[in-house]
PDB file of C-alpha atoms in Angstrom:
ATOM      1  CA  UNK A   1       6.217 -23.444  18.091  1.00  0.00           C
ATOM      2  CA  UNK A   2       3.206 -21.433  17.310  1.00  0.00           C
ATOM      3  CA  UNK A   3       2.673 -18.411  15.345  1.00  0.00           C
ATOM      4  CA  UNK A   4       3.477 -15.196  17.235  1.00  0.00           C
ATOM      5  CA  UNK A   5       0.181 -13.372  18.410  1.00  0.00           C
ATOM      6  CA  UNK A   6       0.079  -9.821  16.013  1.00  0.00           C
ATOM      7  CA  UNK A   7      -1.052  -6.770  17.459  1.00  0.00           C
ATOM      8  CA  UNK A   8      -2.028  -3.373  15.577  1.00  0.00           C
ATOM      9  CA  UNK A   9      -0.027  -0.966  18.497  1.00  0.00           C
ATOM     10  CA  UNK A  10       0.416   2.765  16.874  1.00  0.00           C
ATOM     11  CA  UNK A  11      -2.243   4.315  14.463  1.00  0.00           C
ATOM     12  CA  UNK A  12      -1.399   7.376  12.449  1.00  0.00           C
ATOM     13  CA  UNK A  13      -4.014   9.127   9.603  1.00  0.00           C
ATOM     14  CA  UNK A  14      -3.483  11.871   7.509  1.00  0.00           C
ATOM     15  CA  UNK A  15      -7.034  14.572   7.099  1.00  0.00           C
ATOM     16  CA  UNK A  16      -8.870  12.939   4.051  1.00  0.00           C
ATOM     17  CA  UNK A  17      -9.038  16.068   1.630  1.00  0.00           C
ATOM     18  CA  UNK A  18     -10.130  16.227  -1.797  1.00  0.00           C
ATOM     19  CA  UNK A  19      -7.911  16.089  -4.622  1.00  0.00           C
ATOM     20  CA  UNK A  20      -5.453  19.058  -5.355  1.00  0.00           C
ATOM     21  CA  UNK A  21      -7.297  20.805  -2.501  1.00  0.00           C
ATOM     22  CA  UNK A  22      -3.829  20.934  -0.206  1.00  0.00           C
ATOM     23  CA  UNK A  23      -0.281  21.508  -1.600  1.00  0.00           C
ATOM     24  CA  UNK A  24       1.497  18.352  -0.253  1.00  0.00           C
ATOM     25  CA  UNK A  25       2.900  15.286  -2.140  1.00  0.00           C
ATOM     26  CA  UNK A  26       3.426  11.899  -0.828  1.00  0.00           C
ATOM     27  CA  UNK A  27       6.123  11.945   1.252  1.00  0.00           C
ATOM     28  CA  UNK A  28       4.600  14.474   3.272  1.00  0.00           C
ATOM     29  CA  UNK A  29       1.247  12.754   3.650  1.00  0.00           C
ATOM     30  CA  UNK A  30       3.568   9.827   4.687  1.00  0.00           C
ATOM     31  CA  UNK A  31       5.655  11.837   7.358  1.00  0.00           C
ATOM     32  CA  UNK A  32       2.566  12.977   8.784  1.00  0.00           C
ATOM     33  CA  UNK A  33       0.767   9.256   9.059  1.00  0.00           C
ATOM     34  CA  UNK A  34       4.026   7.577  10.539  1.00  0.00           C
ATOM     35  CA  UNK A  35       4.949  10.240  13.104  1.00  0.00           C
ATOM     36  CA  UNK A  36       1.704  10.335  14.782  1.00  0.00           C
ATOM     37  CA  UNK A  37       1.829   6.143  14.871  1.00  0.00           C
ATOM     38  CA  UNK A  38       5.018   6.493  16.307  1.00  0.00           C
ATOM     39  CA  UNK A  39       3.863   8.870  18.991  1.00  0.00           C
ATOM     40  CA  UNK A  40       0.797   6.681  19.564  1.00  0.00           C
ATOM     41  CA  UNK A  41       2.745   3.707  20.605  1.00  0.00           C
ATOM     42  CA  UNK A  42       5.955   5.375  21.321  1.00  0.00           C
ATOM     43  CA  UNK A  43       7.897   3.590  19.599  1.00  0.00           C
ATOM     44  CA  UNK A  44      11.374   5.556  17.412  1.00  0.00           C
ATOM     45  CA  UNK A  45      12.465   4.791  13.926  1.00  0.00           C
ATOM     46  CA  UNK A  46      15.130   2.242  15.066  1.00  0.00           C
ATOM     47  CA  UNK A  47      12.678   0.178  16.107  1.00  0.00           C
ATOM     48  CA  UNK A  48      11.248  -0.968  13.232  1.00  0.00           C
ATOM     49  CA  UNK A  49      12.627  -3.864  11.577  1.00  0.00           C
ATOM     50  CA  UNK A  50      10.758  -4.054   8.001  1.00  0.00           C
ATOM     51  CA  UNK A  51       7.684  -1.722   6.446  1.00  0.00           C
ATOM     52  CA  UNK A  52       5.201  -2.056   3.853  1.00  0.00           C
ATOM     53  CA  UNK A  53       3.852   0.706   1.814  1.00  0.00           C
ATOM     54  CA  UNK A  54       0.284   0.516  -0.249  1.00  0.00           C
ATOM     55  CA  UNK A  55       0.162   2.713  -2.917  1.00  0.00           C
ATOM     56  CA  UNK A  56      -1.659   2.275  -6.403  1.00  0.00           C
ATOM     57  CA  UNK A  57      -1.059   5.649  -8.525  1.00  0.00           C
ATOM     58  CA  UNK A  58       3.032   6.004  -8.014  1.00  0.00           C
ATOM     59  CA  UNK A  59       6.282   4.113  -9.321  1.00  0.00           C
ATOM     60  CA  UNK A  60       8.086   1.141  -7.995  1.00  0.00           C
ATOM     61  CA  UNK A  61       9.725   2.312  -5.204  1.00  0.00           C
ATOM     62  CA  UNK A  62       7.908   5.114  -3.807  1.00  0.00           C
ATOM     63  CA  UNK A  63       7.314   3.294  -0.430  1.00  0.00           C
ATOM     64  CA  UNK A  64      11.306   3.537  -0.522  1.00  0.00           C
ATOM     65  CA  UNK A  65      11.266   7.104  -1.002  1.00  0.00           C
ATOM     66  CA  UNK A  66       8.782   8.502   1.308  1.00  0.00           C
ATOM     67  CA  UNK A  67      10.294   6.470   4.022  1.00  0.00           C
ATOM     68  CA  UNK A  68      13.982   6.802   3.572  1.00  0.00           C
ATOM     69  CA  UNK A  69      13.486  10.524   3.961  1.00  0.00           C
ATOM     70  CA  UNK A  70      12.249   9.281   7.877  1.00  0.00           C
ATOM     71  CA  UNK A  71      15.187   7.265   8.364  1.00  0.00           C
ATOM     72  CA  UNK A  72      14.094   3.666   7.392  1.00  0.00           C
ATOM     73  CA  UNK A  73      17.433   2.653   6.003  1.00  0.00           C
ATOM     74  CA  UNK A  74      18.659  -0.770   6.210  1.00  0.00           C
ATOM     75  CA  UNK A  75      15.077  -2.375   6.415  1.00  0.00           C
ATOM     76  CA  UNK A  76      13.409  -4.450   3.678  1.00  0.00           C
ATOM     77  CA  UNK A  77      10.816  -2.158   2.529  1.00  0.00           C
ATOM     78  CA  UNK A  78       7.656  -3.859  -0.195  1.00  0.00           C
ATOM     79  CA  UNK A  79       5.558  -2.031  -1.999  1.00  0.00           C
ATOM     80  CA  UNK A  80       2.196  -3.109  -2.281  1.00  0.00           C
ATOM     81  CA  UNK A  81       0.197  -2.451  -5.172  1.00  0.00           C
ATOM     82  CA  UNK A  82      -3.235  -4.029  -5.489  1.00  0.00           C
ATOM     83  CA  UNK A  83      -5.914  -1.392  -6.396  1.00  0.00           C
ATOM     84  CA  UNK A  84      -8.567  -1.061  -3.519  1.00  0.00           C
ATOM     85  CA  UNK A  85      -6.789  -3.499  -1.422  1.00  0.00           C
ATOM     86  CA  UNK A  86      -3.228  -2.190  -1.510  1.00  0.00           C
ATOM     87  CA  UNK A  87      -3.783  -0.848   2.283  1.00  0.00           C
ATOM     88  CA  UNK A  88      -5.029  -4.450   3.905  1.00  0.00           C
ATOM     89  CA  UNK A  89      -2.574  -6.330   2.123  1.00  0.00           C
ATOM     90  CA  UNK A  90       0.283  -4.573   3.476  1.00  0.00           C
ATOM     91  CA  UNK A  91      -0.844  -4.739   6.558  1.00  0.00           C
ATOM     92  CA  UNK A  92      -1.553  -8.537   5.997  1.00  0.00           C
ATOM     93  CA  UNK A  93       1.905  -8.965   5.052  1.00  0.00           C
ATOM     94  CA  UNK A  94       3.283  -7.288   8.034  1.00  0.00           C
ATOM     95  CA  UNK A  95       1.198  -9.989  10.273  1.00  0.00           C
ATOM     96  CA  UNK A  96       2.556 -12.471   7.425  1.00  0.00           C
ATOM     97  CA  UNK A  97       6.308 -11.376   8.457  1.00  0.00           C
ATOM     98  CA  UNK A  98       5.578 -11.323  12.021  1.00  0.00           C
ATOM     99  CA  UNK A  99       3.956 -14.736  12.161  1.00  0.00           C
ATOM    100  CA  UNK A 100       7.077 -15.941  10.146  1.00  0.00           C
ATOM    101  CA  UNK A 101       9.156 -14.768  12.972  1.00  0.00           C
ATOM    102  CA  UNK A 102      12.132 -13.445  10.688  1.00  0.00           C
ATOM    103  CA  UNK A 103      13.390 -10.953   8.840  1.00  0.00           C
ATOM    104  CA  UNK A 104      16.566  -9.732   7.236  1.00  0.00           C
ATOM    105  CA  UNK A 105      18.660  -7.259   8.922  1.00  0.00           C
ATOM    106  CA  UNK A 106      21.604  -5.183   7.252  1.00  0.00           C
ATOM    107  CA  UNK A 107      24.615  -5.084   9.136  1.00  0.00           C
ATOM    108  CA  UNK A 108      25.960  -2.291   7.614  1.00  0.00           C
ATOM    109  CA  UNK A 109      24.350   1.011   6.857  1.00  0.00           C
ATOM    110  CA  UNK A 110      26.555   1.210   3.516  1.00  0.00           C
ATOM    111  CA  UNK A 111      23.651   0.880   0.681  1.00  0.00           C
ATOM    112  CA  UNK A 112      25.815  -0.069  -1.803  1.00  0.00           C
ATOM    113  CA  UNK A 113      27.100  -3.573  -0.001  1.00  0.00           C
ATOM    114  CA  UNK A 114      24.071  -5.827  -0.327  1.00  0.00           C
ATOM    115  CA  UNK A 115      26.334  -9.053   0.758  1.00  0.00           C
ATOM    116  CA  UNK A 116      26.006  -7.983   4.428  1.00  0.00           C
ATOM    117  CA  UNK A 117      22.564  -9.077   5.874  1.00  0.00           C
ATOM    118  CA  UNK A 118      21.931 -11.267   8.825  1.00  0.00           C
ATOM    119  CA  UNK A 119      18.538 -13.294   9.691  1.00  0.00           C
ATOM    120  CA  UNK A 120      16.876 -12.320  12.933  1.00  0.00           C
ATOM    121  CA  UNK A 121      13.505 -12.644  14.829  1.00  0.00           C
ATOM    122  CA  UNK A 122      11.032  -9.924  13.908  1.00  0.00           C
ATOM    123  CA  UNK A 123       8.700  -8.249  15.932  1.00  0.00           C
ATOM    124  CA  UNK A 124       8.011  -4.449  15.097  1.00  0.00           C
ATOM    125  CA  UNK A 125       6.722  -4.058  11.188  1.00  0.00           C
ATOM    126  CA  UNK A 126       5.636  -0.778   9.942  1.00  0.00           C
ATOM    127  CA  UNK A 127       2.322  -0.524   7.372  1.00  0.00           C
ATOM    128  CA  UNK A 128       1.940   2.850   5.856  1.00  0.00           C
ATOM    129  CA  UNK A 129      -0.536   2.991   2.901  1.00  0.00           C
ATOM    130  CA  UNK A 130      -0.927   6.439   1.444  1.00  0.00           C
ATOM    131  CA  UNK A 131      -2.505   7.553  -2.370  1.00  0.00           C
ATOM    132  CA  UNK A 132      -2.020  10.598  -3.760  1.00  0.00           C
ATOM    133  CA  UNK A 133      -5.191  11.181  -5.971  1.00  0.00           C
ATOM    134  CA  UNK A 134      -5.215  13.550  -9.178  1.00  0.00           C
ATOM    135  CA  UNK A 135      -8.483  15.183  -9.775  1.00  0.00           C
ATOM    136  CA  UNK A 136     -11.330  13.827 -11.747  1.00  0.00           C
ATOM    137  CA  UNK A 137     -12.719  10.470 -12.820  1.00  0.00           C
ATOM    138  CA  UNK A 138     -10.152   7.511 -12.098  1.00  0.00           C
ATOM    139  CA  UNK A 139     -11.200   6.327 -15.703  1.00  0.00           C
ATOM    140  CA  UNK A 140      -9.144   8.934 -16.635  1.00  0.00           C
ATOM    141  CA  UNK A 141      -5.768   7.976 -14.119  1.00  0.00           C
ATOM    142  CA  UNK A 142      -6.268   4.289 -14.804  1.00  0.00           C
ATOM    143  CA  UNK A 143      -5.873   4.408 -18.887  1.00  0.00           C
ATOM    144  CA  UNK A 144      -3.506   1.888 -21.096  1.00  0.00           C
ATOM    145  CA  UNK A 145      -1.564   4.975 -22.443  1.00  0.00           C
ATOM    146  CA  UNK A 146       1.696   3.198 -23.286  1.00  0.00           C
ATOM    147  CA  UNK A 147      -0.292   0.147 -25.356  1.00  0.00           C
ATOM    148  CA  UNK A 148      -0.089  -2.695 -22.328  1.00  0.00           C
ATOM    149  CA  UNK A 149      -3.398  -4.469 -21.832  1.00  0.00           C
ATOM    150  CA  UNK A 150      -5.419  -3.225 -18.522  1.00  0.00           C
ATOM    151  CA  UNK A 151      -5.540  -5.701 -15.875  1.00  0.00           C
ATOM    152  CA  UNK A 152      -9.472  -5.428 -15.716  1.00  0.00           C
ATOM    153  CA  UNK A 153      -9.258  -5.967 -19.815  1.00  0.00           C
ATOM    154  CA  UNK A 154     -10.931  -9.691 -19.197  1.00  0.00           C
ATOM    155  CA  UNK A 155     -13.513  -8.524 -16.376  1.00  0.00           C
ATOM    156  CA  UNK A 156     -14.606  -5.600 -18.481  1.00  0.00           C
ATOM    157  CA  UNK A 157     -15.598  -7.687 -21.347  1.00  0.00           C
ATOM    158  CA  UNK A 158     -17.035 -10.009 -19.282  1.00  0.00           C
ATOM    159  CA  UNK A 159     -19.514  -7.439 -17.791  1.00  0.00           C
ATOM    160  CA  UNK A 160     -19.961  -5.909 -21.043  1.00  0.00           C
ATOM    161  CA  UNK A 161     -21.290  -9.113 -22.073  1.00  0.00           C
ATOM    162  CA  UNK A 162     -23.600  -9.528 -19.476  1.00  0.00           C
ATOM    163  CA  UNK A 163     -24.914  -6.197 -18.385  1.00  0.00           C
ATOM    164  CA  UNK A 164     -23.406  -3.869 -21.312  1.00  0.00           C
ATOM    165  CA  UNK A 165     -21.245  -1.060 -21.107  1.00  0.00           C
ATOM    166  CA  UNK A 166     -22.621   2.536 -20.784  1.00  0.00           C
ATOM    167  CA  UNK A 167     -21.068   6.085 -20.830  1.00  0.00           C
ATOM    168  CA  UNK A 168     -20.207   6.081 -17.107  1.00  0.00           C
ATOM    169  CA  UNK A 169     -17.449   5.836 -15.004  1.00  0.00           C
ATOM    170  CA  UNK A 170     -16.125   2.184 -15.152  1.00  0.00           C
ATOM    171  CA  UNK A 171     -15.611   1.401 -12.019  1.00  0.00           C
ATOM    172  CA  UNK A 172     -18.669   2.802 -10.970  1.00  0.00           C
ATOM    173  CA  UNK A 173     -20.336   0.097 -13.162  1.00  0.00           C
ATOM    174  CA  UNK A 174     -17.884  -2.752 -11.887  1.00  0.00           C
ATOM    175  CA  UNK A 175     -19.320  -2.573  -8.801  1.00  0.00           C
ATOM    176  CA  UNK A 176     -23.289  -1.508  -9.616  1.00  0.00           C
ATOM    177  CA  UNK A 177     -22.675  -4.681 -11.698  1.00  0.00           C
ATOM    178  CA  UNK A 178     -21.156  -6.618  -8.810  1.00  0.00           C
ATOM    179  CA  UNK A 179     -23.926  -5.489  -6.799  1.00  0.00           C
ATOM    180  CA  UNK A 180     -25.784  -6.848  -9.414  1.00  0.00           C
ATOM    181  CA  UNK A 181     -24.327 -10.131  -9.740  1.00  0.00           C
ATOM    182  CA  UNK A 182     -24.625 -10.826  -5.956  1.00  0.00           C
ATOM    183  CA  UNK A 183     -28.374 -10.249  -6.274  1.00  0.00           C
ATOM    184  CA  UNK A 184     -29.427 -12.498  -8.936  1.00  0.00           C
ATOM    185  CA  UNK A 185     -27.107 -15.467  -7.146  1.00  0.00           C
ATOM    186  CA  UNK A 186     -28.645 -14.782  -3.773  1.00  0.00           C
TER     187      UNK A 186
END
């Protein structure tokens, strides 16, 4: 058997708008998106048999909270949370799940019994991606407040050692420096 074919069927964006500039939080940016990908492929709510939701500034289950409020209960929903690529690799692991060709269904809308799920073929995944963005510099968002090494700990000391570090944004210099990088190689 091959791997099912995977089609992108229903697009839905939110107006890009800078920071703080509209009074909405990310549920609502959510509602918005997923509505009008609905509408674009017609498809309802009970159609969809498992989401993913990219996010990097939010908690652990905020993909669960913007879309319960739609009416996604009783679907496996993941959060995906990896920086600039959180977006792609939900949608990667929706084609992942469809490929697959399963999924688990709940066979009871009771949240609290977790025994009940049943294995089925899956076919219709959602991907919603959405970042709510404060305003200013993301050195500032991004910083090791409660003590925990960053993740980019190793890379920045990497490129401090080979380009130096300078009073600038640092991801601004991650990728001048990547930019960089590619140069000299090629």
């Amino acid at each position: 058997m091959g791997k099912s074919k995977v089609y992108v069927i229903g697009v839905g964006m939110t107006k890009f708008c800078k920071p703080g500039s509209r009074d909405w939080d990310y549920p609502d940016m959510v509602k918005e998106a997923v509505n009008m990908a609905l509408d674009d492929c017609s498809l309802k709510y009970t159609d969809i048999q498992q989401a993913t939701v990219g996010y990097l500034f939010g908690g652990t289950c905020c993909g669960q909270r913007a879309l319960y409020e739609l009416g996604f209960t009783g679907i496996p929903i993941f959060n995906v949370n990896n920086a600039c690529a959180s977006g792609s690799s939900g949608l990667y692991l929706c084609k992942q799940i469809i490929e697959s060709g399963r999924y688990l269904m709940r066979t009871t809308l009771n949240p609290n019994i977790f025994e009940n799920w049943d294995v089925g073929n899956s076919d219709v995944v959602l991907a919603c991606g959405f970042e709510k963005m404060a305003t200013g510099s993301l050195d500032t968002q991004a910083g090791n407040s409660d003590g925990r090494a960053l993740s980019v700990d190793n890379h920045i000391q990497v490129m401090s050692d080979t380009y130096g570090l300078f009073p600038a944004p640092i991801t601004a210099q991650m990728f001048a420096n990547a930019g960089k990088e590619h140069m000299e190689k090629y």
